[in-house]
PDB file of C-alpha atoms in Angstrom:
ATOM      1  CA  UNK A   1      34.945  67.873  98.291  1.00  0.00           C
ATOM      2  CA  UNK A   2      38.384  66.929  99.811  1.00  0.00           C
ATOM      3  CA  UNK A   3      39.893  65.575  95.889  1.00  0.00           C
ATOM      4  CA  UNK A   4      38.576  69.435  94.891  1.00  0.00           C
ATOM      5  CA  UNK A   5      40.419  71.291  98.411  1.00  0.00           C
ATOM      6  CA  UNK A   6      43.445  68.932  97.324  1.00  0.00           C
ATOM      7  CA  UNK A   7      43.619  69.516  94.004  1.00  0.00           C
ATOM      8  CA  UNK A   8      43.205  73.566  94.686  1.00  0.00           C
ATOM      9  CA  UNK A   9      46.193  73.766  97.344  1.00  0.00           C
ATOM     10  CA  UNK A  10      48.069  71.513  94.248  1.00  0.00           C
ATOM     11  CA  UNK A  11      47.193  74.628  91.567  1.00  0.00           C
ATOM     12  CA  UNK A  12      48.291  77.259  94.211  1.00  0.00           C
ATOM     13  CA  UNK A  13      51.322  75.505  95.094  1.00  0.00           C
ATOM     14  CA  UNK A  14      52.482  75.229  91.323  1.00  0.00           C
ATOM     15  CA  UNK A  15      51.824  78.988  91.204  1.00  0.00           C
ATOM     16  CA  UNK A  16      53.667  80.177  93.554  1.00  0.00           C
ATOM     17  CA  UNK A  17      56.713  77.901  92.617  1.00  0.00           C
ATOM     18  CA  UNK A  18      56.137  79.135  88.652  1.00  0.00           C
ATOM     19  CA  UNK A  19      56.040  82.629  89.982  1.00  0.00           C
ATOM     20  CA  UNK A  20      58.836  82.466  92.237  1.00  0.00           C
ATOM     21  CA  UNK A  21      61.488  80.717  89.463  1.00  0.00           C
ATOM     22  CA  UNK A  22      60.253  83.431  86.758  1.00  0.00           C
ATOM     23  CA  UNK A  23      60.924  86.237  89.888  1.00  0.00           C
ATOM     24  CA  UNK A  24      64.486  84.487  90.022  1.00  0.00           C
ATOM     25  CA  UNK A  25      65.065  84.554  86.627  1.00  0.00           C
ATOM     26  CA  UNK A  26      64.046  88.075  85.912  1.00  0.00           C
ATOM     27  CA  UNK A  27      66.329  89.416  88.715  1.00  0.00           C
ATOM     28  CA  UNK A  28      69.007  87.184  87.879  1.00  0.00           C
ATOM     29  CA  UNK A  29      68.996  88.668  84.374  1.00  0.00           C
ATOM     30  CA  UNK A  30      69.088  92.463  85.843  1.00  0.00           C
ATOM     31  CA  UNK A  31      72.051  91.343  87.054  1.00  0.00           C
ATOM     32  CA  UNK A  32      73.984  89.904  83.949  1.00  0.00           C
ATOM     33  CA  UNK A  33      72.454  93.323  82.273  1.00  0.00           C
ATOM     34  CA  UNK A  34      74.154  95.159  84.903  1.00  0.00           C
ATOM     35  CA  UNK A  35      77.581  93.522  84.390  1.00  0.00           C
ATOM     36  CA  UNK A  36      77.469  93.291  80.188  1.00  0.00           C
ATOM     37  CA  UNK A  37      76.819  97.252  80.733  1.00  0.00           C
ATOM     38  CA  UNK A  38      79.647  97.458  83.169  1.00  0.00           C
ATOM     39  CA  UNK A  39      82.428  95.230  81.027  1.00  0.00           C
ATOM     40  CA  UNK A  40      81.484  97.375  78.065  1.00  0.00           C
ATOM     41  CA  UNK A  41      81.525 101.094  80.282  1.00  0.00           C
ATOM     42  CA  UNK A  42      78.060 102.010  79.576  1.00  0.00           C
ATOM     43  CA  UNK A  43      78.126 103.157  83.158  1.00  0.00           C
ATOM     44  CA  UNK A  44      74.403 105.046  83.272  1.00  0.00           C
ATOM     45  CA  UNK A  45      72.678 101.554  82.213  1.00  0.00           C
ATOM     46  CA  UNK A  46      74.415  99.594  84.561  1.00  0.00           C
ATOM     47  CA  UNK A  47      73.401 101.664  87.214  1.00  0.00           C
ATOM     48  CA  UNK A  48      69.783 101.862  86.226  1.00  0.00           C
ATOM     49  CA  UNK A  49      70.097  97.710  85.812  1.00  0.00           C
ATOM     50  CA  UNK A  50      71.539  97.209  89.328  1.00  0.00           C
ATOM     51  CA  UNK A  51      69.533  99.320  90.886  1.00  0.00           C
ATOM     52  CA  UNK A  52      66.553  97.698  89.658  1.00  0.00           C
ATOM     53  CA  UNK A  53      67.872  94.412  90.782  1.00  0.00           C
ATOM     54  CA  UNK A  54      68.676  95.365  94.354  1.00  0.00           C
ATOM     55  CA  UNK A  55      65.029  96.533  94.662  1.00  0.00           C
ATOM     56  CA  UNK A  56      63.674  93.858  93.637  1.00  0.00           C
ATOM     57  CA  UNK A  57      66.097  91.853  95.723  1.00  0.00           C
ATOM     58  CA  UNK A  58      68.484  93.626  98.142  1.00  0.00           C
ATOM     59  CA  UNK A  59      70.505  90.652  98.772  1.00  0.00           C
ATOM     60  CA  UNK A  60      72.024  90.218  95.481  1.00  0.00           C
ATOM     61  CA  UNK A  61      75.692  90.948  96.383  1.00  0.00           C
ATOM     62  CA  UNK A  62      76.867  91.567  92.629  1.00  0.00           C
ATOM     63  CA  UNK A  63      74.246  93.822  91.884  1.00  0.00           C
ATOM     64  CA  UNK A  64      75.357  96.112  94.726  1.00  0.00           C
ATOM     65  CA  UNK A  65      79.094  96.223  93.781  1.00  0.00           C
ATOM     66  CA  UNK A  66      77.840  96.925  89.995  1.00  0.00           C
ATOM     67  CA  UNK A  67      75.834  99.913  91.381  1.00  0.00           C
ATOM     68  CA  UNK A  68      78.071 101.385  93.760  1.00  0.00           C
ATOM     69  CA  UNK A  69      81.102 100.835  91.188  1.00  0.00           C
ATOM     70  CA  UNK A  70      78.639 102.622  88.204  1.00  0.00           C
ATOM     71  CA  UNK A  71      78.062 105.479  90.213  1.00  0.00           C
ATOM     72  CA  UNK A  72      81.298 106.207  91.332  1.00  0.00           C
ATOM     73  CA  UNK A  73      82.374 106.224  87.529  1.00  0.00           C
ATOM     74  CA  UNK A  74      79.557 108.598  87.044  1.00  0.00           C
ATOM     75  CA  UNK A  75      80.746 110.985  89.751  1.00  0.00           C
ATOM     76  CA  UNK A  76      77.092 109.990  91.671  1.00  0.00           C
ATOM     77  CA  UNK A  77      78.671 108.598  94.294  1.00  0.00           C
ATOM     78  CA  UNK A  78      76.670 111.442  96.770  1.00  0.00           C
ATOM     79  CA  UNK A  79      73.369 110.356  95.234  1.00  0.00           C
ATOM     80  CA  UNK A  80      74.718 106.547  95.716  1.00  0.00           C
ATOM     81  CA  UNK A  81      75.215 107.241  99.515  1.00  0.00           C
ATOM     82  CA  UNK A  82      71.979 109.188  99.694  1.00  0.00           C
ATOM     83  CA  UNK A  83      70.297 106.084  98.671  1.00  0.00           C
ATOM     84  CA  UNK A  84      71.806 103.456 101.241  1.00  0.00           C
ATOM     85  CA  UNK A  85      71.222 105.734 103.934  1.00  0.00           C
ATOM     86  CA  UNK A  86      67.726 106.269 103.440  1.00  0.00           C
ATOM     87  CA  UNK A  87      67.174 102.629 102.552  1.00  0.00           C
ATOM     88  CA  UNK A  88      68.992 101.811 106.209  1.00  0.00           C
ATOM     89  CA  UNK A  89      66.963 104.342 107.899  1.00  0.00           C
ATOM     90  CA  UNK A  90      64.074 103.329 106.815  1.00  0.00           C
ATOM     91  CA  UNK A  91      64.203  99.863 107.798  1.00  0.00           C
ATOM     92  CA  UNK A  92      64.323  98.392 111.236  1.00  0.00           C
ATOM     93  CA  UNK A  93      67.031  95.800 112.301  1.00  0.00           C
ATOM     94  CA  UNK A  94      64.673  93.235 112.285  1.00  0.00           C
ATOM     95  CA  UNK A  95      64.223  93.433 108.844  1.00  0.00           C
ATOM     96  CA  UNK A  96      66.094  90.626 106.915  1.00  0.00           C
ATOM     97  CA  UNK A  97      67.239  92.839 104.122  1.00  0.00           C
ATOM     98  CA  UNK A  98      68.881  95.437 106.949  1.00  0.00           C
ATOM     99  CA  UNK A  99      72.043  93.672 106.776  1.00  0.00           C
ATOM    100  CA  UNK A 100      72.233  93.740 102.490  1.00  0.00           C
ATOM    101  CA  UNK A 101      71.216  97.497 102.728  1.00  0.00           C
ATOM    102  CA  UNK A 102      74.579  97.975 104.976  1.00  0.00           C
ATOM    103  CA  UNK A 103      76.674  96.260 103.150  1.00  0.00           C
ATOM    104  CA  UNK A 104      75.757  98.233  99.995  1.00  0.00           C
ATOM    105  CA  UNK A 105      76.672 101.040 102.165  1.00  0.00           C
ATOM    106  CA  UNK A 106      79.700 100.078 103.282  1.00  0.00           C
ATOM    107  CA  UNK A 107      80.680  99.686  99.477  1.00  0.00           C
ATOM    108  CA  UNK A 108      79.731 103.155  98.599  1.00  0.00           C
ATOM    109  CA  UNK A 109      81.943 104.693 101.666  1.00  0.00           C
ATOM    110  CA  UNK A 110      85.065 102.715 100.185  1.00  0.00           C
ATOM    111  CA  UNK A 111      84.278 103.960  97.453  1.00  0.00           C
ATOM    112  CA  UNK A 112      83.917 107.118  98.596  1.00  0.00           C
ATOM    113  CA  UNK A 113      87.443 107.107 100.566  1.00  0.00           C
ATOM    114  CA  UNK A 114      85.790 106.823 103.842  1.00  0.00           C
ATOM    115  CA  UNK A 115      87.153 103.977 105.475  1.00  0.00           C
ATOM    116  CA  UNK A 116      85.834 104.622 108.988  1.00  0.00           C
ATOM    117  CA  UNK A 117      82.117 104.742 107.993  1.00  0.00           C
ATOM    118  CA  UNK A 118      82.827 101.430 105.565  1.00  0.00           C
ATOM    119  CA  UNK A 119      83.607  99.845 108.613  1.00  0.00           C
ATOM    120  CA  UNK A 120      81.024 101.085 111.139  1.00  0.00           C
ATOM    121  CA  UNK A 121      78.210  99.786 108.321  1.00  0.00           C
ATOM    122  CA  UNK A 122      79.704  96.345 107.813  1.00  0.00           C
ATOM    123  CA  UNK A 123      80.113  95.873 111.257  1.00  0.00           C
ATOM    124  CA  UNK A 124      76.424  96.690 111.775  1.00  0.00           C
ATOM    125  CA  UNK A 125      75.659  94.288 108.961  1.00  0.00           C
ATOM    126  CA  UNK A 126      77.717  91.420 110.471  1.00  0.00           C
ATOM    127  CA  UNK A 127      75.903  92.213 114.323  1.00  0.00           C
ATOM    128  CA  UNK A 128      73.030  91.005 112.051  1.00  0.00           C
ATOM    129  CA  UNK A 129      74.094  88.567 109.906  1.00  0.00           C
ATOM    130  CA  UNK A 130      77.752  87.029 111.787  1.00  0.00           C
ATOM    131  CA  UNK A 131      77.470  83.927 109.827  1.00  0.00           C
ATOM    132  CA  UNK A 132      75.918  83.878 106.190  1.00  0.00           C
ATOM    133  CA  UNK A 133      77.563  84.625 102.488  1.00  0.00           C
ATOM    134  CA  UNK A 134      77.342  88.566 102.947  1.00  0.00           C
ATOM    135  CA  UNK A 135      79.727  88.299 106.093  1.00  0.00           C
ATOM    136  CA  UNK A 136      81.902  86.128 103.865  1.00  0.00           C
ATOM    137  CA  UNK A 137      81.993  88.932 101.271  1.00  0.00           C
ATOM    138  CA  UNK A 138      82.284  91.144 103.921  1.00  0.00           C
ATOM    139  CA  UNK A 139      85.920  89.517 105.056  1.00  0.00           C
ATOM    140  CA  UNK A 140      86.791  89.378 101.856  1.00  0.00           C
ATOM    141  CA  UNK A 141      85.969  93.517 100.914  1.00  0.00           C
ATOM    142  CA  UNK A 142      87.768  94.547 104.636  1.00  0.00           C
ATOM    143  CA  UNK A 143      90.901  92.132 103.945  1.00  0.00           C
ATOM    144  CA  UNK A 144      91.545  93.956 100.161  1.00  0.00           C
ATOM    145  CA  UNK A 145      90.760  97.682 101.945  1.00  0.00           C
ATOM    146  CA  UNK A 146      92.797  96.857 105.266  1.00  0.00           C
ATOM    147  CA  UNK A 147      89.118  97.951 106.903  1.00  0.00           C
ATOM    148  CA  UNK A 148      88.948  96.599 111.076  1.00  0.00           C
ATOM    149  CA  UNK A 149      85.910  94.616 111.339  1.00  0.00           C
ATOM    150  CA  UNK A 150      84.621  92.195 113.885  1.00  0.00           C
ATOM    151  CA  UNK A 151      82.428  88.909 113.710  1.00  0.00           C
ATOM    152  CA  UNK A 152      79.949  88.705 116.829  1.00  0.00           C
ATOM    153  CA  UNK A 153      79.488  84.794 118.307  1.00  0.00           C
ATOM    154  CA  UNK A 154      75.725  85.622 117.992  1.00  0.00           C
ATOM    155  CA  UNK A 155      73.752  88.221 116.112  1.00  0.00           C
ATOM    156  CA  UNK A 156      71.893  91.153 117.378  1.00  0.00           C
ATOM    157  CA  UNK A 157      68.214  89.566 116.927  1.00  0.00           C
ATOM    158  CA  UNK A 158      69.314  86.405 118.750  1.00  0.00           C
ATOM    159  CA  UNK A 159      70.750  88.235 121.970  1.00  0.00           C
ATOM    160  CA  UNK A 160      67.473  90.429 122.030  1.00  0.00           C
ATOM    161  CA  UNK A 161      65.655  86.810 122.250  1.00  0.00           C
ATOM    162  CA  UNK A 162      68.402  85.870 125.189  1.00  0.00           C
ATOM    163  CA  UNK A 163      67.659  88.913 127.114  1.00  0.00           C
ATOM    164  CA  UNK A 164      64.093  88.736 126.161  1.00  0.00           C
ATOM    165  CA  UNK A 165      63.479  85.508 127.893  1.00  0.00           C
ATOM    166  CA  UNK A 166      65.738  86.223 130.668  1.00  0.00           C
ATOM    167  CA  UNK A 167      63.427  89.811 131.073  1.00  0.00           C
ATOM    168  CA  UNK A 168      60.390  88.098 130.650  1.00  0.00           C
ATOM    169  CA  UNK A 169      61.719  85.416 133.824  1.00  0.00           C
ATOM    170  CA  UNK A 170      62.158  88.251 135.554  1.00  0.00           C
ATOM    171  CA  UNK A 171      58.717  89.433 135.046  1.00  0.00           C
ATOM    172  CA  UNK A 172      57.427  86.506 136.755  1.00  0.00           C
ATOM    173  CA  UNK A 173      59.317  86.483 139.364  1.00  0.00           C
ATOM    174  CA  UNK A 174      58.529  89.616 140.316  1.00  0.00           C
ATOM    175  CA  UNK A 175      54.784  89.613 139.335  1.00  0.00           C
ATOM    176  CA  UNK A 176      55.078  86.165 141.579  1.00  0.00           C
ATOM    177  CA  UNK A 177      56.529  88.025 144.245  1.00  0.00           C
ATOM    178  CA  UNK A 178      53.513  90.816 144.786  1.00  0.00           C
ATOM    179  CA  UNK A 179      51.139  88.054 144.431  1.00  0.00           C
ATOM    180  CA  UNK A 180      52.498  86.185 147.086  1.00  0.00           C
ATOM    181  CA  UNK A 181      53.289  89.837 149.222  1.00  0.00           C
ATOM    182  CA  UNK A 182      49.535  90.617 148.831  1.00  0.00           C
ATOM    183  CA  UNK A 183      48.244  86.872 149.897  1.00  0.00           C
ATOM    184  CA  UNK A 184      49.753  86.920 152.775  1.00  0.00           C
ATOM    185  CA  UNK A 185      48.843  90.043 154.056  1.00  0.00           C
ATOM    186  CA  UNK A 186      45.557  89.276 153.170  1.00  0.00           C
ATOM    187  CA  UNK A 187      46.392  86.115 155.504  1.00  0.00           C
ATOM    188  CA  UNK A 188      47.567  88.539 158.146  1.00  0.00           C
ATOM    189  CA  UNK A 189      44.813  90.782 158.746  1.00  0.00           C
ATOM    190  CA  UNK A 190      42.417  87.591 158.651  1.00  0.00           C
ATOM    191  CA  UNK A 191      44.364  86.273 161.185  1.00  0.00           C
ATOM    192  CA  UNK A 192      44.417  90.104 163.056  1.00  0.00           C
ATOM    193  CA  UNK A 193      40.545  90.460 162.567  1.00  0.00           C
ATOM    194  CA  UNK A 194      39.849  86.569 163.710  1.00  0.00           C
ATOM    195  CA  UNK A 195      42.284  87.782 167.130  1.00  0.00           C
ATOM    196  CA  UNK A 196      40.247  90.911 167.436  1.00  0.00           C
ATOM    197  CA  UNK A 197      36.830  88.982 167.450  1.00  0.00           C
ATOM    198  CA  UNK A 198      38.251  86.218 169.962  1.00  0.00           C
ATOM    199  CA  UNK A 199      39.387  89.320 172.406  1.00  0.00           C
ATOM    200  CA  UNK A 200      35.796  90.951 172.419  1.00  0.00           C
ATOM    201  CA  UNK A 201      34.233  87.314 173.369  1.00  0.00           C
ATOM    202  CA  UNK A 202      36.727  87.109 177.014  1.00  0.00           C
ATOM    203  CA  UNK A 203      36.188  90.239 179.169  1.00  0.00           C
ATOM    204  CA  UNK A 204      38.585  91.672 181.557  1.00  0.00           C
ATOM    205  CA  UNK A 205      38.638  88.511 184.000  1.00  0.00           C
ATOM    206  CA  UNK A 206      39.345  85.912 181.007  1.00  0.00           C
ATOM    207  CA  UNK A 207      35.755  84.768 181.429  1.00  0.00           C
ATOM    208  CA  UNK A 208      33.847  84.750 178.607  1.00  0.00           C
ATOM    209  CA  UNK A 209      31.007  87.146 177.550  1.00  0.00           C
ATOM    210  CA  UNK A 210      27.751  86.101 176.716  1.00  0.00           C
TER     211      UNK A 210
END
């Protein structure tokens, strides 16, 4: 029973590695489509190529420059910014592909001459991702278009988890606190009631009644 359970995880296991190299593979190729398209100006199916790639995977970097750079030699370069800004709205910050989906925005303002937007969306990606290859790329895009960007110590999700620790010590404490509040004047009026009884036993001479 156990050699069968074994041998089952073994199949699924090779599956999922065979699917996941062929998944690499197949995007990886959008992307050299995309640039032989680009090299030789057939702007329209380098688009289409890139585009396909990003959805598949948003964090290819290349396949966003090849996009944004296709549709501004199309004149698209509305429908280009369109598309980021839906894709970035429709995703929370959580979401590990946020940061790629800014970046590709930030392209497509640089491209479109707006310089202050470029560097409101990479500095939004880099609050999310301060220290991976896209914030490298990042540097590099802002250092060629004299953009003003900043790299946070510590991204966005991980102060959330600071404060959300320190919030949820505060919870405690103060959860603690009304416990304890209520306990003891539940202590207190025993204590009043257990006064009250021992006064009714002694009348007005201190002897007691019987």
């Amino acid at each position: 029973m156990y050699s069968k359970i074994f041998t089952s995880l073994i199949l699924v296991s090779l599956f999922i590695l065979m699917y996941s190299l062929a998944y690499s593979q197949s995007t990886a190729e959008l992307v050299r489509k995309a640039e032989n398209y680009y090299n030789n100006e057939n702007y329209k199916d380098a688009k289409r190529n890139a585009q396909m790639a990003i959805e598949a995977n948003p964090n290819l970097i290349e396949a966003h420059k090849f996009f944004v750079d296709s549709s501004k030699f199309l004149k698209e370069l509305d429908k280009c910014l369109t598309y980021y800004m839906d894709k970035c709205n429709k995703i929370w910050f959580w979401d590990k592909n946020k940061p790629s989906w800014l970046y590709g925005l930030g392209l497509a303002y640089i491209a479109n001459g707006q310089s202050k937007e470029a560097e409101e969306a990479f500095n939004s990606a880099l609050k999310l991702a301060p220290k991976s290859r896209l914030a490298d790329d990042i540097q590099k895009v802002a250092g060629k278009n004299k953009l003003s960007i900043s790299f946070p110590a510590t991204s966005l999700n991980q102060d959330i988890q600071r404060y959300s620790i320190i919030g949820g010590l505060l919870l405690v404490l103060i959860i603690f606190y009304f416990v304890y509040k209520i306990y003891e004047e539940r202590k207190t009026g025993e204590r009043q009631v257990a006064q009250i009884k021992k006064d009714r036993r002694v009348n007005f001479f201190g002897k007691k009644r019987y």
